[in-house]
Tab-separated table of C-alpha atoms in Angstrom:
chain	number	residue	atom	x	y	z
D	1	UNK	CA	0.000	0.000	0.000
D	2	UNK	CA	0.968	3.555	-0.565
D	3	UNK	CA	0.357	4.597	3.033
D	4	UNK	CA	2.764	1.990	4.380
D	5	UNK	CA	5.548	3.044	1.985
D	6	UNK	CA	5.334	6.708	3.037
D	7	UNK	CA	5.513	6.076	6.759
D	8	UNK	CA	7.280	8.659	8.976
D	9	UNK	CA	10.902	8.494	10.147
D	10	UNK	CA	9.968	6.905	13.478
D	11	UNK	CA	8.485	3.868	11.759
D	12	UNK	CA	11.797	2.317	10.569
D	13	UNK	CA	15.271	2.060	12.148
D	14	UNK	CA	18.077	4.455	11.051
D	15	UNK	CA	20.288	3.206	8.234
D	16	UNK	CA	24.039	3.816	7.957
D	17	UNK	CA	23.401	6.263	5.076
D	18	UNK	CA	21.195	8.401	7.319
D	19	UNK	CA	23.908	8.544	9.995
D	20	UNK	CA	26.470	9.766	7.437
D	21	UNK	CA	24.097	12.491	6.249
D	22	UNK	CA	23.606	13.768	9.807
D	23	UNK	CA	27.353	14.134	10.424
D	24	UNK	CA	28.295	17.866	10.699
D	25	UNK	CA	31.541	17.781	8.687
D	26	UNK	CA	30.959	18.223	4.933
D	27	UNK	CA	32.466	15.815	2.436
D	28	UNK	CA	34.791	17.918	0.260
D	29	UNK	CA	36.104	15.151	-1.924
D	30	UNK	CA	39.721	16.192	-1.204
D	31	UNK	CA	42.458	13.628	-0.564
D	32	UNK	CA	43.158	12.748	3.083
D	33	UNK	CA	46.708	14.232	2.921
D	34	UNK	CA	45.366	17.698	2.052
D	35	UNK	CA	42.743	17.530	4.783
D	36	UNK	CA	45.439	16.686	7.357
D	37	UNK	CA	47.515	19.760	6.301
D	38	UNK	CA	44.430	21.954	6.559
D	39	UNK	CA	43.718	20.755	10.108
D	40	UNK	CA	47.331	21.417	11.101
D	41	UNK	CA	47.159	25.005	9.797
D	42	UNK	CA	44.053	25.694	11.894
D	43	UNK	CA	45.768	24.775	15.136
D	44	UNK	CA	47.387	27.665	17.008
D	45	UNK	CA	50.944	26.846	18.090
D	46	UNK	CA	51.392	26.829	21.868
D	47	UNK	CA	53.984	29.217	23.287
D	48	UNK	CA	56.736	27.850	25.465
D	49	UNK	CA	56.164	28.217	29.159
D	50	UNK	CA	59.459	30.063	29.756
D	51	UNK	CA	59.074	32.604	26.949
D	52	UNK	CA	58.511	36.170	28.172
D	53	UNK	CA	56.790	39.100	26.439
D	54	UNK	CA	60.100	40.509	25.220
D	55	UNK	CA	61.004	37.248	23.444
D	56	UNK	CA	57.702	36.953	21.576
D	57	UNK	CA	57.922	38.204	18.016
D	58	UNK	CA	55.694	41.184	17.165
D	59	UNK	CA	54.911	42.226	20.749
D	60	UNK	CA	56.870	45.294	21.953
D	61	UNK	CA	57.569	45.611	25.647
D	62	UNK	CA	55.980	48.305	27.829
D	63	UNK	CA	59.028	50.579	27.884
D	64	UNK	CA	59.077	50.671	24.081
D	65	UNK	CA	55.348	51.452	23.996
D	66	UNK	CA	55.805	54.284	26.524
D	67	UNK	CA	58.702	55.747	24.515
D	68	UNK	CA	56.650	55.565	21.313
D	69	UNK	CA	53.770	57.402	23.017
D	70	UNK	CA	56.132	60.173	24.192
D	71	UNK	CA	57.724	60.485	20.759
D	72	UNK	CA	54.322	60.786	19.027
D	73	UNK	CA	53.100	64.369	18.500
D	74	UNK	CA	50.632	65.547	21.138
D	75	UNK	CA	47.147	65.903	19.633
D	76	UNK	CA	43.548	66.182	20.786
D	77	UNK	CA	42.861	62.655	19.539
D	78	UNK	CA	41.267	60.898	16.623
D	79	UNK	CA	37.773	62.173	17.541
D	80	UNK	CA	39.052	65.746	17.073
D	81	UNK	CA	40.868	64.907	13.810
D	82	UNK	CA	44.286	65.001	15.552
D	83	UNK	CA	44.116	68.737	16.306
D	84	UNK	CA	47.686	69.664	17.337
D	85	UNK	CA	48.829	71.200	20.625
D	86	UNK	CA	50.019	74.564	19.278
D	87	UNK	CA	52.811	76.442	21.107
D	88	UNK	CA	51.475	79.864	22.160
D	89	UNK	CA	53.512	82.915	21.112
D	90	UNK	CA	52.937	86.575	22.065
D	91	UNK	CA	51.109	87.261	18.777
D	92	UNK	CA	48.847	84.271	19.367
D	93	UNK	CA	48.124	85.413	22.934
D	94	UNK	CA	47.014	88.796	21.625
D	95	UNK	CA	44.811	87.225	18.940
D	96	UNK	CA	43.256	84.779	21.419
D	97	UNK	CA	42.463	87.641	23.824
D	98	UNK	CA	40.804	89.518	20.962
D	99	UNK	CA	38.758	86.424	20.145
D	100	UNK	CA	37.550	86.300	23.753
D	101	UNK	CA	36.336	89.896	23.428
D	102	UNK	CA	34.478	89.279	20.153
D	103	UNK	CA	31.154	89.743	21.938
D	104	UNK	CA	32.016	93.428	22.450
D	105	UNK	CA	32.580	94.127	18.740
D	106	UNK	CA	28.941	93.708	17.781
D	107	UNK	CA	26.282	94.125	20.474
D	108	UNK	CA	23.656	92.331	18.364
D	109	UNK	CA	25.656	89.099	18.057
D	110	UNK	CA	26.063	86.617	20.900
D	111	UNK	CA	28.647	83.863	21.341
D	112	UNK	CA	28.953	80.833	23.580
D	113	UNK	CA	31.109	81.650	26.598
D	114	UNK	CA	34.455	79.873	26.870
D	115	UNK	CA	36.924	79.314	29.714
D	116	UNK	CA	38.388	82.762	30.490
D	117	UNK	CA	41.051	81.542	32.926
D	118	UNK	CA	43.401	79.837	30.462
D	119	UNK	CA	44.259	79.651	26.779
D	120	UNK	CA	43.197	76.572	24.821
D	121	UNK	CA	45.797	73.819	24.482
D	122	UNK	CA	44.656	72.277	21.202
D	123	UNK	CA	43.819	74.712	18.394
D	124	UNK	CA	44.879	75.728	14.907
D	125	UNK	CA	44.974	79.126	13.198
D	126	UNK	CA	44.061	79.380	9.528
D	127	UNK	CA	43.361	81.764	6.681
D	128	UNK	CA	39.995	82.000	4.947
D	129	UNK	CA	40.366	81.288	1.234
D	130	UNK	CA	37.507	82.501	-0.942
D	131	UNK	CA	35.929	80.043	-3.333
D	132	UNK	CA	35.137	80.828	-6.975
D	133	UNK	CA	31.453	80.865	-5.943
D	134	UNK	CA	32.042	84.020	-3.823
D	135	UNK	CA	31.499	87.164	-5.832
D	136	UNK	CA	34.229	89.817	-5.985
D	137	UNK	CA	32.336	92.252	-3.736
D	138	UNK	CA	32.260	89.617	-0.978
D	139	UNK	CA	36.030	89.082	-1.031
D	140	UNK	CA	38.769	91.085	0.679
D	141	UNK	CA	41.119	93.091	-1.474
D	142	UNK	CA	44.881	92.757	-1.056
D	143	UNK	CA	44.958	96.121	0.779
D	144	UNK	CA	42.302	94.906	3.231
D	145	UNK	CA	44.137	91.669	3.997
D	146	UNK	CA	46.147	91.936	7.210
D	147	UNK	CA	48.794	89.782	8.831
D	148	UNK	CA	47.119	89.317	12.224
D	149	UNK	CA	43.643	89.516	13.709
D	150	UNK	CA	44.564	92.670	15.666
D	151	UNK	CA	45.586	94.503	12.480
D	152	UNK	CA	42.409	93.355	10.754
D	153	UNK	CA	40.200	94.660	13.579
D	154	UNK	CA	42.018	98.001	13.677
D	155	UNK	CA	41.626	98.369	9.909
D	156	UNK	CA	37.886	97.613	9.922
D	157	UNK	CA	36.041	100.928	9.348
D	158	UNK	CA	32.649	99.592	10.408
D	159	UNK	CA	34.033	98.395	13.722
D	160	UNK	CA	35.857	101.707	14.286
D	161	UNK	CA	32.650	103.693	13.721
D	162	UNK	CA	30.701	101.432	16.068
D	163	UNK	CA	33.397	101.747	18.741
D	164	UNK	CA	33.418	105.579	18.496
D	165	UNK	CA	29.623	105.705	18.643
D	166	UNK	CA	29.529	103.582	21.793
D	167	UNK	CA	32.342	105.598	23.404
D	168	UNK	CA	30.549	108.911	22.697
D	169	UNK	CA	27.283	107.536	24.098
D	170	UNK	CA	28.988	106.449	27.344
D	171	UNK	CA	30.720	109.843	27.697
D	172	UNK	CA	27.447	111.745	27.137
D	173	UNK	CA	25.689	109.602	29.737
D	174	UNK	CA	28.449	110.190	32.298
D	175	UNK	CA	28.373	113.939	31.626
D	176	UNK	CA	24.599	114.036	32.070
D	177	UNK	CA	24.736	112.348	35.471
D	178	UNK	CA	27.739	114.422	36.566
D	179	UNK	CA	25.764	117.622	35.935
D	180	UNK	CA	22.748	116.325	37.814
D	181	UNK	CA	24.665	114.974	40.744
D	182	UNK	CA	27.199	117.762	41.079
D	183	UNK	CA	30.406	117.690	43.057
D	184	UNK	CA	30.346	117.199	46.798
D	185	UNK	CA	31.734	120.702	47.382
D	186	UNK	CA	28.966	122.297	45.290
D	187	UNK	CA	26.185	120.764	47.346
D	188	UNK	CA	24.705	122.864	50.139
D	189	UNK	CA	25.595	121.707	53.623
D	190	UNK	CA	22.789	119.765	55.233
D	191	UNK	CA	21.628	121.426	58.441
D	192	UNK	CA	20.899	119.180	61.370
D	193	UNK	CA	17.275	119.021	62.394
D	194	UNK	CA	16.579	120.131	65.943
D	195	UNK	CA	16.343	117.247	68.343
D	196	UNK	CA	12.814	116.680	69.544
D	197	UNK	CA	12.621	115.798	73.220
D	198	UNK	CA	10.987	112.562	74.296
D	199	UNK	CA	7.559	112.763	75.956
């Protein structure tokens, strides 16, 4: 009958062919000599018990690693694209101080506050290079280009006018209050009120 021929796997005992098929290692058809070489290459060679770190090939000792770290240039790290630790000169100090005061140049623009107690360790100074997409009116002329940030700020006419305007406003305000208040010698002497006796 057809039903008896198509019985499930539990109905008949396992043959040798079925056991071979269930084995996990695939049959590659390669000669036994090649398979033996392949197994030998997979095994990791054991190190000798007496061998130290210095004798192992490819592993530098700790002193060599420390010396290599000291010899490497000091940077802010890979996350900061290896920003270098720049030595600070007098010109750089002046420019960094001017950068701290950039909030005073334009009263309408606000900047995130930075640490005022010390100069940054990792930074880089650069020059803005205009792209061909920038129109000529947006670029600086050769006469307007300065060597340092201080020279550029002193040569900026807009900033100079703004600074003079603010200075004149502060002076006018001080003069106004000085006239109202008067000097101490110009004020009339305050007379003491007569003491009223207690009841």
